[in-house]
mmCIF file of C-alpha atoms in Angstrom:
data_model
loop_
_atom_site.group_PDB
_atom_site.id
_atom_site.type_symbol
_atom_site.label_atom_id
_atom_site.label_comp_id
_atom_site.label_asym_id
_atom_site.label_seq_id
_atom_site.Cartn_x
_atom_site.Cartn_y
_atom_site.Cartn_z
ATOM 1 C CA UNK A 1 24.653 59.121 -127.751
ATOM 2 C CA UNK A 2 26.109 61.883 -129.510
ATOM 3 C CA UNK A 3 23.352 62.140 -131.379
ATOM 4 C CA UNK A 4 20.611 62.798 -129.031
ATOM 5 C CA UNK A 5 23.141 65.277 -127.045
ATOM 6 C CA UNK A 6 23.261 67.289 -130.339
ATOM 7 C CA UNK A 7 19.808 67.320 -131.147
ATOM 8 C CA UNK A 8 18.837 68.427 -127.300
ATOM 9 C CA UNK A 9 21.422 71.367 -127.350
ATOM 10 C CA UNK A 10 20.139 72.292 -130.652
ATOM 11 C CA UNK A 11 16.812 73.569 -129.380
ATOM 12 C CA UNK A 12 17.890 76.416 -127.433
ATOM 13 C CA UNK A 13 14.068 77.527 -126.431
ATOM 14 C CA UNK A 14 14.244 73.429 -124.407
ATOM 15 C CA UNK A 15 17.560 74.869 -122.610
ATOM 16 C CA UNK A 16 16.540 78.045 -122.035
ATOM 17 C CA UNK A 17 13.086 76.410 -120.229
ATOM 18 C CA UNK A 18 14.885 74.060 -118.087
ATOM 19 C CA UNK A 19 18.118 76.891 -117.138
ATOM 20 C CA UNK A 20 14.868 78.831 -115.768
ATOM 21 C CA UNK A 21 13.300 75.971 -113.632
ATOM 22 C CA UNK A 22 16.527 75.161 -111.966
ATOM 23 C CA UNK A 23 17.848 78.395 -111.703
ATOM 24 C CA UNK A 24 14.431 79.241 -109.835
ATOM 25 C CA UNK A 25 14.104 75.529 -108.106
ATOM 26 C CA UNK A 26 17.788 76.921 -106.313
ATOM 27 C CA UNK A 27 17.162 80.766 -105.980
ATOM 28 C CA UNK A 28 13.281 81.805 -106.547
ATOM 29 C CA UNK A 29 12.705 84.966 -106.037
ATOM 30 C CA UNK A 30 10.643 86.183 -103.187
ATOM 31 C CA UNK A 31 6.977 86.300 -103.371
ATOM 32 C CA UNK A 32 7.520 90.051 -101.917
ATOM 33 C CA UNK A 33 10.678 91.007 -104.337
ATOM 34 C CA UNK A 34 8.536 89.264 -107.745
ATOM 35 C CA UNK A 35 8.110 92.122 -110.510
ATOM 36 C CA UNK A 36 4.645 90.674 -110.804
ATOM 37 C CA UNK A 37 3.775 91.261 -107.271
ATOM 38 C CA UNK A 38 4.963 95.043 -107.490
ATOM 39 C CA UNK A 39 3.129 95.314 -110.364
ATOM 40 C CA UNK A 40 0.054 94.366 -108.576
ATOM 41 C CA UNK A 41 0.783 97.236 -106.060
ATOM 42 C CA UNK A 42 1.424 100.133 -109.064
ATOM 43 C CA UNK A 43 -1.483 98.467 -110.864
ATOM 44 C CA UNK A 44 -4.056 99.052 -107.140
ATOM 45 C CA UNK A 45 -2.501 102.390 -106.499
ATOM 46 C CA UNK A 46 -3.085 103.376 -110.434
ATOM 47 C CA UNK A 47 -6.763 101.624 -109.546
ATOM 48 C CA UNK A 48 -7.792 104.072 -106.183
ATOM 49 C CA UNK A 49 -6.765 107.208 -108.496
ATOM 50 C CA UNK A 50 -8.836 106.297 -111.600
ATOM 51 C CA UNK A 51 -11.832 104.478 -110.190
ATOM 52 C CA UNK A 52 -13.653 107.590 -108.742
ATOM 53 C CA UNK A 53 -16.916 106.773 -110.099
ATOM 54 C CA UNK A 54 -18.198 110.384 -112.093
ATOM 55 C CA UNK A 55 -19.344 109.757 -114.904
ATOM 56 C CA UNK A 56 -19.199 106.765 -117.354
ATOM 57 C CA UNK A 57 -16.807 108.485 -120.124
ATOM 58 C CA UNK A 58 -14.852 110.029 -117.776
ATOM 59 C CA UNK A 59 -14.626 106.149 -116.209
ATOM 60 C CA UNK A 60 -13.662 104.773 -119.834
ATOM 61 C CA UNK A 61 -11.222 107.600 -120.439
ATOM 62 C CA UNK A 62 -9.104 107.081 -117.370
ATOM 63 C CA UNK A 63 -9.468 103.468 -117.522
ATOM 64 C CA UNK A 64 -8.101 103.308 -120.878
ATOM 65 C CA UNK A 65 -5.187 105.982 -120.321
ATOM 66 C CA UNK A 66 -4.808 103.309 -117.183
ATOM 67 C CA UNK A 67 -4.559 100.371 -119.255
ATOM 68 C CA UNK A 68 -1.987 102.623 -121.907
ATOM 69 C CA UNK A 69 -0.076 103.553 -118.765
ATOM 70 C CA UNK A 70 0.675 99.872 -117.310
ATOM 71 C CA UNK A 71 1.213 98.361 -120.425
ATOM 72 C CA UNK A 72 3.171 100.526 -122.664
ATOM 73 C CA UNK A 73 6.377 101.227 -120.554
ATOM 74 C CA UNK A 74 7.350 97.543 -120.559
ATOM 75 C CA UNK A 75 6.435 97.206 -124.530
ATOM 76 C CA UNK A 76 8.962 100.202 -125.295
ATOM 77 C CA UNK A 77 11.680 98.458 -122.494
ATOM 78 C CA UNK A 78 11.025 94.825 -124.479
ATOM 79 C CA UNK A 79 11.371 96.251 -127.489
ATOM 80 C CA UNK A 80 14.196 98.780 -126.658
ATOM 81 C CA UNK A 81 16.377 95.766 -124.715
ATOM 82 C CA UNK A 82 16.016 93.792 -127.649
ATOM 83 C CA UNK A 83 18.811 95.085 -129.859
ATOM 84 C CA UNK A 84 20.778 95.329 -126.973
ATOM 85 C CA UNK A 85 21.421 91.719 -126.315
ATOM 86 C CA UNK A 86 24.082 90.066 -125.939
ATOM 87 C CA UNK A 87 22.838 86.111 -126.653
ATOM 88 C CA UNK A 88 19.256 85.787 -127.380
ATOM 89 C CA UNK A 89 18.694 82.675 -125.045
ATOM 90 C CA UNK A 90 20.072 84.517 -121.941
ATOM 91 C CA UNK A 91 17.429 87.021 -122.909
ATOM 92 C CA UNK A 92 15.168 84.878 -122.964
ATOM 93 C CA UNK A 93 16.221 82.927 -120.111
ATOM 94 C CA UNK A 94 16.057 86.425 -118.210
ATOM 95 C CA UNK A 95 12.168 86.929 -119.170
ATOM 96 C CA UNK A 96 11.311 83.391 -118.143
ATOM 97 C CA UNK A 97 12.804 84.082 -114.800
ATOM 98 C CA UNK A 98 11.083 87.247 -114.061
ATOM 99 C CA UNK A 99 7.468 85.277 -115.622
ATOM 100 C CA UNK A 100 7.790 82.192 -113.376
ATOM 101 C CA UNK A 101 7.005 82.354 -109.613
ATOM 102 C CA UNK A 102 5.949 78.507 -109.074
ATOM 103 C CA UNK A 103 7.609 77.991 -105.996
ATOM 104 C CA UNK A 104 5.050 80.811 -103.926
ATOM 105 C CA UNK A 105 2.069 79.191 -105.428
ATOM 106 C CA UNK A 106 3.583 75.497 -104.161
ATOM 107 C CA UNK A 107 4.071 76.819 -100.735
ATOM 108 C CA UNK A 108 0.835 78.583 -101.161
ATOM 109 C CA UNK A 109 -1.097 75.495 -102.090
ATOM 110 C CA UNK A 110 0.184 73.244 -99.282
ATOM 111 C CA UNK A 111 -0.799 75.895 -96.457
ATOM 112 C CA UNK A 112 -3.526 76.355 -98.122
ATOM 113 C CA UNK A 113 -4.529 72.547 -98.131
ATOM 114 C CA UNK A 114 -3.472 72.115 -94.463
ATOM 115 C CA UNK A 115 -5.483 74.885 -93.161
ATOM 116 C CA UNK A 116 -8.442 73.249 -95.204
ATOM 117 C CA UNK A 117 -8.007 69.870 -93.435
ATOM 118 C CA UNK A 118 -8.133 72.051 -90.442
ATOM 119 C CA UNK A 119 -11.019 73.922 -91.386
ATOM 120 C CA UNK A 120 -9.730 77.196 -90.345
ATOM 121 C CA UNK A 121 -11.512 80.060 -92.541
ATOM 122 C CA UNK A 122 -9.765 82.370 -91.127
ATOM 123 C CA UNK A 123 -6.057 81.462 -91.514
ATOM 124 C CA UNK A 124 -7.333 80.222 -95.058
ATOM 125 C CA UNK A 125 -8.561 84.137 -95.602
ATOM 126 C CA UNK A 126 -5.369 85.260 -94.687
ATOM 127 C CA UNK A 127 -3.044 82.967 -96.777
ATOM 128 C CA UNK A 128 -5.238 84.109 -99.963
ATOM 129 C CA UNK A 129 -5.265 87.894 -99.133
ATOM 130 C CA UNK A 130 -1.841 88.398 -101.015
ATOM 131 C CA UNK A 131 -2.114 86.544 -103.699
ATOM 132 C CA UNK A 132 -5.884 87.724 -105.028
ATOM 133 C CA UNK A 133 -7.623 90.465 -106.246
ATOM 134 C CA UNK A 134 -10.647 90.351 -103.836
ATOM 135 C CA UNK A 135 -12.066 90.691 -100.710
ATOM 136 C CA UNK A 136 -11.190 87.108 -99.316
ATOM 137 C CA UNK A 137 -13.484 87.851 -95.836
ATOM 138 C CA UNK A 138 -16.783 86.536 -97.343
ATOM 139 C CA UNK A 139 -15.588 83.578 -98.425
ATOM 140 C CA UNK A 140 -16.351 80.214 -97.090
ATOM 141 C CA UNK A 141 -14.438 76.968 -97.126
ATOM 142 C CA UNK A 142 -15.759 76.045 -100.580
ATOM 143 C CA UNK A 143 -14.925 79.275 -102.264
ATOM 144 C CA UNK A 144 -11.374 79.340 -100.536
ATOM 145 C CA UNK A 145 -10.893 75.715 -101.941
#
């Protein structure tokens, strides 16, 4: 018994996984509050100033300095919190919890599903609004499912 106990604490990666999924099966974080959901908002407000339609190099200049601008902020913060940590697995543990956000897309899935059954496009649209990155009112049932 000892044995297995030893060999499951000794991969930290499996302990880190399953301290994330519990800690976010008791406390998830909002679907409102996720970092990936205010992302999406600084990623659409980035999107209105740099999609303006002028000319083609002008459209993969700022598109580029876009892409540069989302992404390299949270490269220099990972790689500037790194030698700053205190035990790697909380780290780690800390990265998987801002990553996961299962618990919106289970709530999401069963509304979803019972305004299917119902057949109601138009709660179905609304539901999905949030959580894509596309105009959800031409739709139908089949493309909402």
């Amino acid at each position: 018994m000892e044995e297995i106990f030893q060999q499951f604490y000794a991969n930290g990666a499996l302990l880190v996984m399953w301290g994330a999924l519990l800690f976010h099966l008791i406390l998830p974080i909002p679907h409102s509050a996720h970092p990936a959901t205010l992302w999406r908002k600084v990623a659409e407000q980035l999107a209105e100033k740099v999609n303006n339609h002028h000319s083609y190099s002008q459209s993969i200049l700022s598109g580029s300095l876009a892409l540069i601008l989302m992404t390299l902020p949270c490269l220099v913060l990972l790689i500037a919190l790194t030698p700053l940590v205190w035990q790697e697995p909380l780290y780690e543990l800390a990265l998987l919890l801002l990553a996961l956000d299962w618990r919106s897309c289970e709530t999401l899935t069963k509304q979803l599903a019972l305004a299917l059954s119902r057949e109601d496009k138009t709660r179905c649209r609304d539901l999905l609004k949030p959580f894509v990155n596309r105009d959800t009112e031409t739709l139908s049932l089949v493309g909402i499912g």
